[in-house]
mmCIF file of C-alpha atoms in Angstrom:
data_model
loop_
_atom_site.group_PDB
_atom_site.id
_atom_site.type_symbol
_atom_site.label_atom_id
_atom_site.label_comp_id
_atom_site.label_asym_id
_atom_site.label_seq_id
_atom_site.Cartn_x
_atom_site.Cartn_y
_atom_site.Cartn_z
ATOM 1 C CA UNK H 65 -234.905 153.175 86.322
ATOM 2 C CA UNK H 66 -234.485 155.957 84.358
ATOM 3 C CA UNK H 67 -233.653 159.312 86.305
ATOM 4 C CA UNK H 68 -236.626 161.622 86.598
ATOM 5 C CA UNK H 69 -236.436 164.505 84.011
ATOM 6 C CA UNK H 70 -234.349 167.493 84.811
ATOM 7 C CA UNK H 71 -237.067 170.239 84.541
ATOM 8 C CA UNK H 72 -239.357 168.001 87.089
ATOM 9 C CA UNK H 73 -236.549 168.053 89.363
ATOM 10 C CA UNK H 74 -235.744 171.367 89.026
ATOM 11 C CA UNK H 75 -239.458 172.568 89.886
ATOM 12 C CA UNK H 76 -239.389 170.389 92.790
ATOM 13 C CA UNK H 77 -236.415 171.630 94.186
ATOM 14 C CA UNK H 78 -238.123 174.923 95.395
ATOM 15 C CA UNK H 79 -240.831 172.773 96.908
ATOM 16 C CA UNK H 80 -238.990 171.937 100.402
ATOM 17 C CA UNK H 81 -242.246 170.179 101.420
ATOM 18 C CA UNK H 82 -241.751 167.270 98.992
ATOM 19 C CA UNK H 83 -238.452 166.143 100.305
ATOM 20 C CA UNK H 84 -239.669 163.790 102.766
ATOM 21 C CA UNK H 85 -241.734 162.051 99.611
ATOM 22 C CA UNK H 86 -239.262 162.010 97.017
ATOM 23 C CA UNK H 87 -241.219 159.281 95.232
ATOM 24 C CA UNK H 88 -243.247 161.860 93.892
ATOM 25 C CA UNK H 89 -240.983 163.672 91.818
ATOM 26 C CA UNK H 90 -239.936 160.216 89.943
ATOM 27 C CA UNK H 91 -244.482 159.772 89.761
ATOM 28 C CA UNK H 92 -244.406 163.424 88.128
ATOM 29 C CA UNK H 93 -241.644 162.953 85.667
ATOM 30 C CA UNK H 94 -242.950 159.502 84.721
ATOM 31 C CA UNK H 95 -246.286 161.223 84.163
ATOM 32 C CA UNK H 96 -244.823 163.980 81.748
ATOM 33 C CA UNK H 97 -242.391 162.196 79.949
ATOM 34 C CA UNK H 98 -243.644 161.203 76.986
ATOM 35 C CA UNK H 99 -240.459 160.336 75.128
ATOM 36 C CA UNK H 100 -240.613 156.796 76.510
ATOM 37 C CA UNK H 101 -243.954 155.960 74.690
ATOM 38 C CA UNK H 102 -242.037 156.379 71.353
ATOM 39 C CA UNK H 103 -241.291 153.250 69.675
ATOM 40 C CA UNK H 104 -237.327 152.899 69.193
ATOM 41 C CA UNK H 105 -237.266 153.706 65.375
ATOM 42 C CA UNK H 106 -239.170 156.855 66.110
ATOM 43 C CA UNK H 107 -236.404 157.852 68.834
ATOM 44 C CA UNK H 108 -233.444 157.133 66.748
ATOM 45 C CA UNK H 109 -234.393 159.949 64.273
ATOM 46 C CA UNK H 110 -232.643 162.017 66.682
ATOM 47 C CA UNK H 111 -229.928 160.133 66.983
ATOM 48 C CA UNK H 112 -229.392 160.331 70.653
ATOM 49 C CA UNK H 113 -228.067 157.244 72.660
ATOM 50 C CA UNK H 114 -229.227 159.029 75.792
ATOM 51 C CA UNK H 115 -232.637 159.066 74.817
ATOM 52 C CA UNK H 116 -232.616 155.283 73.204
ATOM 53 C CA UNK H 117 -231.149 154.430 76.474
ATOM 54 C CA UNK H 118 -233.997 156.179 78.580
ATOM 55 C CA UNK H 119 -236.629 154.645 76.804
ATOM 56 C CA UNK H 120 -234.838 150.790 77.265
ATOM 57 C CA UNK H 121 -234.522 151.547 80.899
ATOM 58 C CA UNK H 122 -237.801 152.747 82.091
ATOM 59 C CA UNK H 123 -240.112 150.388 84.450
ATOM 60 C CA UNK H 124 -242.944 152.159 84.746
ATOM 61 C CA UNK H 125 -244.916 149.413 82.384
ATOM 62 C CA UNK H 126 -243.549 146.718 84.822
ATOM 63 C CA UNK H 127 -244.870 148.046 88.352
ATOM 64 C CA UNK H 128 -248.197 147.101 89.386
ATOM 65 C CA UNK H 129 -251.066 148.945 88.113
ATOM 66 C CA UNK H 130 -249.255 150.002 85.074
ATOM 67 C CA UNK H 131 -250.225 149.572 81.372
ATOM 68 C CA UNK H 132 -247.298 147.375 80.484
ATOM 69 C CA UNK H 133 -249.340 144.420 78.476
ATOM 70 C CA UNK H 134 -249.829 147.446 75.871
ATOM 71 C CA UNK H 135 -246.726 149.241 76.064
ATOM 72 C CA UNK H 136 -243.938 149.362 73.496
ATOM 73 C CA UNK H 137 -241.426 148.285 75.651
ATOM 74 C CA UNK H 138 -243.413 145.688 76.809
ATOM 75 C CA UNK H 139 -243.108 144.542 73.379
ATOM 76 C CA UNK H 140 -239.480 144.767 72.868
ATOM 77 C CA UNK H 141 -238.921 142.153 76.067
ATOM 78 C CA UNK H 142 -241.523 139.818 75.278
ATOM 79 C CA UNK H 143 -242.026 139.493 71.496
ATOM 80 C CA UNK H 144 -239.312 138.579 69.395
ATOM 81 C CA UNK H 145 -240.866 139.150 65.773
ATOM 82 C CA UNK H 146 -241.893 143.256 67.465
ATOM 83 C CA UNK H 147 -237.703 143.531 68.268
ATOM 84 C CA UNK H 148 -236.635 142.032 64.875
ATOM 85 C CA UNK H 149 -239.110 144.538 63.156
ATOM 86 C CA UNK H 150 -237.726 147.405 65.432
ATOM 87 C CA UNK H 151 -234.099 146.270 64.832
ATOM 88 C CA UNK H 152 -234.205 146.807 61.207
ATOM 89 C CA UNK H 153 -236.629 149.929 61.348
ATOM 90 C CA UNK H 154 -233.892 151.172 64.135
ATOM 91 C CA UNK H 155 -230.887 150.506 61.369
ATOM 92 C CA UNK H 156 -232.765 152.175 58.623
ATOM 93 C CA UNK H 157 -232.949 155.374 60.464
ATOM 94 C CA UNK H 158 -229.461 155.453 61.676
ATOM 95 C CA UNK H 159 -228.332 155.024 58.059
ATOM 96 C CA UNK H 160 -230.500 157.824 56.771
ATOM 97 C CA UNK H 161 -228.388 160.178 59.306
ATOM 98 C CA UNK H 162 -225.115 158.194 59.237
ATOM 99 C CA UNK H 163 -225.067 157.749 62.806
ATOM 100 C CA UNK H 164 -222.392 154.618 63.868
ATOM 101 C CA UNK H 165 -223.325 155.030 67.473
ATOM 102 C CA UNK H 166 -226.702 154.059 67.002
ATOM 103 C CA UNK H 167 -226.270 151.242 65.186
ATOM 104 C CA UNK H 168 -223.856 149.937 68.074
ATOM 105 C CA UNK H 169 -226.221 150.664 70.504
ATOM 106 C CA UNK H 170 -229.015 148.653 68.452
ATOM 107 C CA UNK H 171 -226.542 145.834 68.144
ATOM 108 C CA UNK H 172 -225.694 145.343 71.592
ATOM 109 C CA UNK H 173 -229.231 144.937 72.167
ATOM 110 C CA UNK H 174 -230.601 142.672 69.641
ATOM 111 C CA UNK H 175 -229.069 139.205 67.950
ATOM 112 C CA UNK H 176 -230.685 139.960 64.691
ATOM 113 C CA UNK H 177 -229.216 139.753 61.133
ATOM 114 C CA UNK H 178 -229.159 143.195 58.758
ATOM 115 C CA UNK H 179 -231.185 142.724 55.783
ATOM 116 C CA UNK H 180 -230.040 144.105 52.465
ATOM 117 C CA UNK H 181 -232.672 146.787 52.469
ATOM 118 C CA UNK H 182 -230.285 148.294 55.404
ATOM 119 C CA UNK H 183 -227.123 147.789 53.613
ATOM 120 C CA UNK H 184 -228.615 149.504 50.496
ATOM 121 C CA UNK H 185 -230.258 152.390 52.556
ATOM 122 C CA UNK H 186 -226.275 152.705 54.186
ATOM 123 C CA UNK H 187 -224.916 152.817 50.659
ATOM 124 C CA UNK H 188 -227.008 155.219 49.043
ATOM 125 C CA UNK H 189 -226.190 157.878 52.073
ATOM 126 C CA UNK H 190 -222.862 157.174 51.353
ATOM 127 C CA UNK H 191 -222.399 155.655 55.361
ATOM 128 C CA UNK H 192 -218.863 153.970 54.688
ATOM 129 C CA UNK H 193 -218.079 153.902 58.431
ATOM 130 C CA UNK H 194 -221.399 152.116 59.177
ATOM 131 C CA UNK H 195 -221.399 149.549 56.282
ATOM 132 C CA UNK H 196 -217.306 148.668 57.740
ATOM 133 C CA UNK H 197 -219.055 148.297 61.543
ATOM 134 C CA UNK H 198 -221.735 145.891 59.604
ATOM 135 C CA UNK H 199 -218.909 143.768 57.852
ATOM 136 C CA UNK H 200 -217.045 143.875 61.218
ATOM 137 C CA UNK H 201 -219.796 142.595 63.032
ATOM 138 C CA UNK H 202 -221.523 139.334 61.677
ATOM 139 C CA UNK H 203 -221.350 136.719 58.967
ATOM 140 C CA UNK H 204 -221.476 137.754 55.489
ATOM 141 C CA UNK H 205 -223.740 135.527 53.187
ATOM 142 C CA UNK H 206 -221.471 134.308 50.020
ATOM 143 C CA UNK H 207 -222.886 133.259 46.820
ATOM 144 C CA UNK H 208 -222.451 129.545 47.391
ATOM 145 C CA UNK H 209 -224.860 130.052 50.608
ATOM 146 C CA UNK H 210 -227.653 132.046 49.010
ATOM 147 C CA UNK H 211 -231.123 130.098 49.324
ATOM 148 C CA UNK H 212 -234.098 130.508 47.847
ATOM 149 C CA UNK H 213 -237.817 130.075 48.462
ATOM 150 C CA UNK H 214 -240.254 128.718 45.812
ATOM 151 C CA UNK H 215 -240.910 132.176 45.027
ATOM 152 C CA UNK H 216 -237.228 132.930 43.942
ATOM 153 C CA UNK H 217 -236.719 135.263 47.235
ATOM 154 C CA UNK H 218 -234.036 134.873 49.949
ATOM 155 C CA UNK H 219 -235.803 133.118 52.968
ATOM 156 C CA UNK H 220 -234.163 135.833 55.396
ATOM 157 C CA UNK H 221 -236.563 134.802 58.228
ATOM 158 C CA UNK H 222 -235.201 131.226 57.827
ATOM 159 C CA UNK H 223 -231.618 132.347 57.945
ATOM 160 C CA UNK H 224 -232.135 134.803 60.827
ATOM 161 C CA UNK H 225 -232.944 132.125 63.243
ATOM 162 C CA UNK H 226 -230.496 129.347 61.942
ATOM 163 C CA UNK H 227 -227.435 131.474 61.229
ATOM 164 C CA UNK H 228 -227.847 134.455 63.672
ATOM 165 C CA UNK H 229 -226.324 138.068 63.081
ATOM 166 C CA UNK H 230 -225.959 137.812 59.236
ATOM 167 C CA UNK H 231 -225.015 140.616 57.042
ATOM 168 C CA UNK H 232 -226.861 140.996 53.761
ATOM 169 C CA UNK H 233 -224.583 142.638 51.417
ATOM 170 C CA UNK H 234 -224.654 142.713 47.587
ATOM 171 C CA UNK H 235 -227.612 143.247 45.532
ATOM 172 C CA UNK H 236 -227.951 146.636 44.487
ATOM 173 C CA UNK H 237 -225.803 148.030 47.164
ATOM 174 C CA UNK H 238 -223.052 149.285 44.862
ATOM 175 C CA UNK H 239 -225.564 150.576 42.185
ATOM 176 C CA UNK H 240 -227.341 152.467 45.068
ATOM 177 C CA UNK H 241 -224.207 153.857 46.208
ATOM 178 C CA UNK H 242 -223.342 154.991 42.536
ATOM 179 C CA UNK H 243 -226.300 156.513 41.545
ATOM 180 C CA UNK H 244 -225.934 158.613 44.815
ATOM 181 C CA UNK H 245 -222.595 159.494 43.902
ATOM 182 C CA UNK H 246 -220.386 157.938 46.841
ATOM 183 C CA UNK H 247 -217.743 156.455 44.415
ATOM 184 C CA UNK H 248 -215.654 155.601 47.818
ATOM 185 C CA UNK H 249 -218.296 153.663 48.903
ATOM 186 C CA UNK H 250 -218.586 151.779 45.638
ATOM 187 C CA UNK H 251 -214.931 150.771 45.449
ATOM 188 C CA UNK H 252 -215.199 149.820 49.131
ATOM 189 C CA UNK H 253 -217.709 147.408 48.438
ATOM 190 C CA UNK H 254 -215.794 145.816 45.389
ATOM 191 C CA UNK H 255 -212.623 145.630 46.804
ATOM 192 C CA UNK H 256 -213.633 143.791 49.848
ATOM 193 C CA UNK H 257 -215.753 141.038 47.437
ATOM 194 C CA UNK H 258 -212.609 138.755 47.495
ATOM 195 C CA UNK H 259 -213.053 138.135 51.028
ATOM 196 C CA UNK H 260 -216.831 138.291 51.239
ATOM 197 C CA UNK H 261 -217.981 137.142 47.382
ATOM 198 C CA UNK H 262 -221.523 137.969 48.024
ATOM 199 C CA UNK H 263 -224.071 138.407 45.185
ATOM 200 C CA UNK H 264 -224.024 141.864 43.838
ATOM 201 C CA UNK H 265 -226.141 142.829 40.471
ATOM 202 C CA UNK H 266 -222.672 144.253 38.789
ATOM 203 C CA UNK H 267 -224.516 145.427 35.524
ATOM 204 C CA UNK H 268 -226.821 147.579 37.581
ATOM 205 C CA UNK H 269 -223.943 149.091 39.344
ATOM 206 C CA UNK H 270 -222.423 149.788 35.815
ATOM 207 C CA UNK H 271 -225.395 151.163 34.690
ATOM 208 C CA UNK H 272 -225.979 153.525 37.629
ATOM 209 C CA UNK H 273 -222.362 154.772 37.101
ATOM 210 C CA UNK H 274 -222.976 155.396 33.487
ATOM 211 C CA UNK H 275 -226.363 156.836 34.102
ATOM 212 C CA UNK H 276 -224.783 159.735 36.436
ATOM 213 C CA UNK H 277 -222.046 160.114 33.635
ATOM 214 C CA UNK H 278 -219.234 158.788 35.735
ATOM 215 C CA UNK H 279 -217.382 156.795 33.090
ATOM 216 C CA UNK H 280 -214.163 156.487 35.316
ATOM 217 C CA UNK H 281 -216.209 154.738 38.060
ATOM 218 C CA UNK H 282 -217.808 152.763 35.302
ATOM 219 C CA UNK H 283 -214.854 151.400 33.753
ATOM 220 C CA UNK H 284 -213.302 150.834 37.010
ATOM 221 C CA UNK H 285 -215.828 148.385 38.081
ATOM 222 C CA UNK H 286 -215.602 146.873 34.499
ATOM 223 C CA UNK H 287 -212.128 146.057 35.515
ATOM 224 C CA UNK H 288 -213.138 144.573 38.781
ATOM 225 C CA UNK H 289 -215.700 142.375 37.750
ATOM 226 C CA UNK H 290 -214.240 141.801 34.282
ATOM 227 C CA UNK H 291 -217.560 142.025 32.414
ATOM 228 C CA UNK H 292 -218.769 144.510 29.801
ATOM 229 C CA UNK H 293 -221.980 146.325 29.962
ATOM 230 C CA UNK H 294 -224.888 144.476 28.259
ATOM 231 C CA UNK H 295 -227.000 146.521 25.349
ATOM 232 C CA UNK H 296 -227.718 150.226 25.155
ATOM 233 C CA UNK H 297 -229.172 150.591 28.068
ATOM 234 C CA UNK H 298 -226.239 152.356 30.076
ATOM 235 C CA UNK H 299 -225.997 154.761 27.203
ATOM 236 C CA UNK H 300 -229.429 155.183 27.219
ATOM 237 C CA UNK H 301 -229.645 156.219 30.775
ATOM 238 C CA UNK H 302 -226.329 158.555 30.195
ATOM 239 C CA UNK H 303 -228.153 160.025 27.198
ATOM 240 C CA UNK H 304 -231.576 160.854 29.361
ATOM 241 C CA UNK H 305 -229.500 162.478 32.400
ATOM 242 C CA UNK H 306 -227.729 164.721 29.948
ATOM 243 C CA UNK H 307 -224.482 163.247 29.956
ATOM 244 C CA UNK H 308 -223.480 163.579 26.238
ATOM 245 C CA UNK H 309 -219.654 163.008 27.025
ATOM 246 C CA UNK H 310 -220.563 159.755 28.150
ATOM 247 C CA UNK H 311 -221.640 159.079 24.460
#
């Protein structure tokens, strides 16, 4: 059970008549503490593990006469799909504020895989430490393991249930990092490819580097993937962005 709010404790400290009925402090704290009603992903925006612990450990919705069936915490405990939904949203918020502690907290409580949208958000934010954390704490999906459904899209739901915690690197992750100017992230993603061999859109990575005028990075990617840019699109993107020297 979460401890009473400090503000409530301080108020009752000056009211000795309540010393013999200590449960009143907890009851009042529960009544005024709206923070525990937040969905986890909204709480993640504050970057506070303490707040997440408070929401996670509160038991007010389990008490007799409570509103447990309608609470977000009850959903987390009893409805796996809701937990998976919150897991992904929490990691997205953690990526936006580049907070590894939040990601670690979420990993300790949920067994789900990390979707590609989370990886791309972390790459776009330049969250290299978070990406390294993901690499170290799950199974990477390799090229030959990619499975597609009839619509030509990855069946992440099936993969999650059958394999457990997968890390969905690849796709546009390096391109997102290049567009945001995070050269270190781009190079790290490609430097680890020999071990992971995930499916990445290399042409988009090169185009992204050209479009922000980073010829050096574009040439580095060309050397890594042993491929040349296709067509005039990279040059058109560079020209449109005003990087004449790229031409």
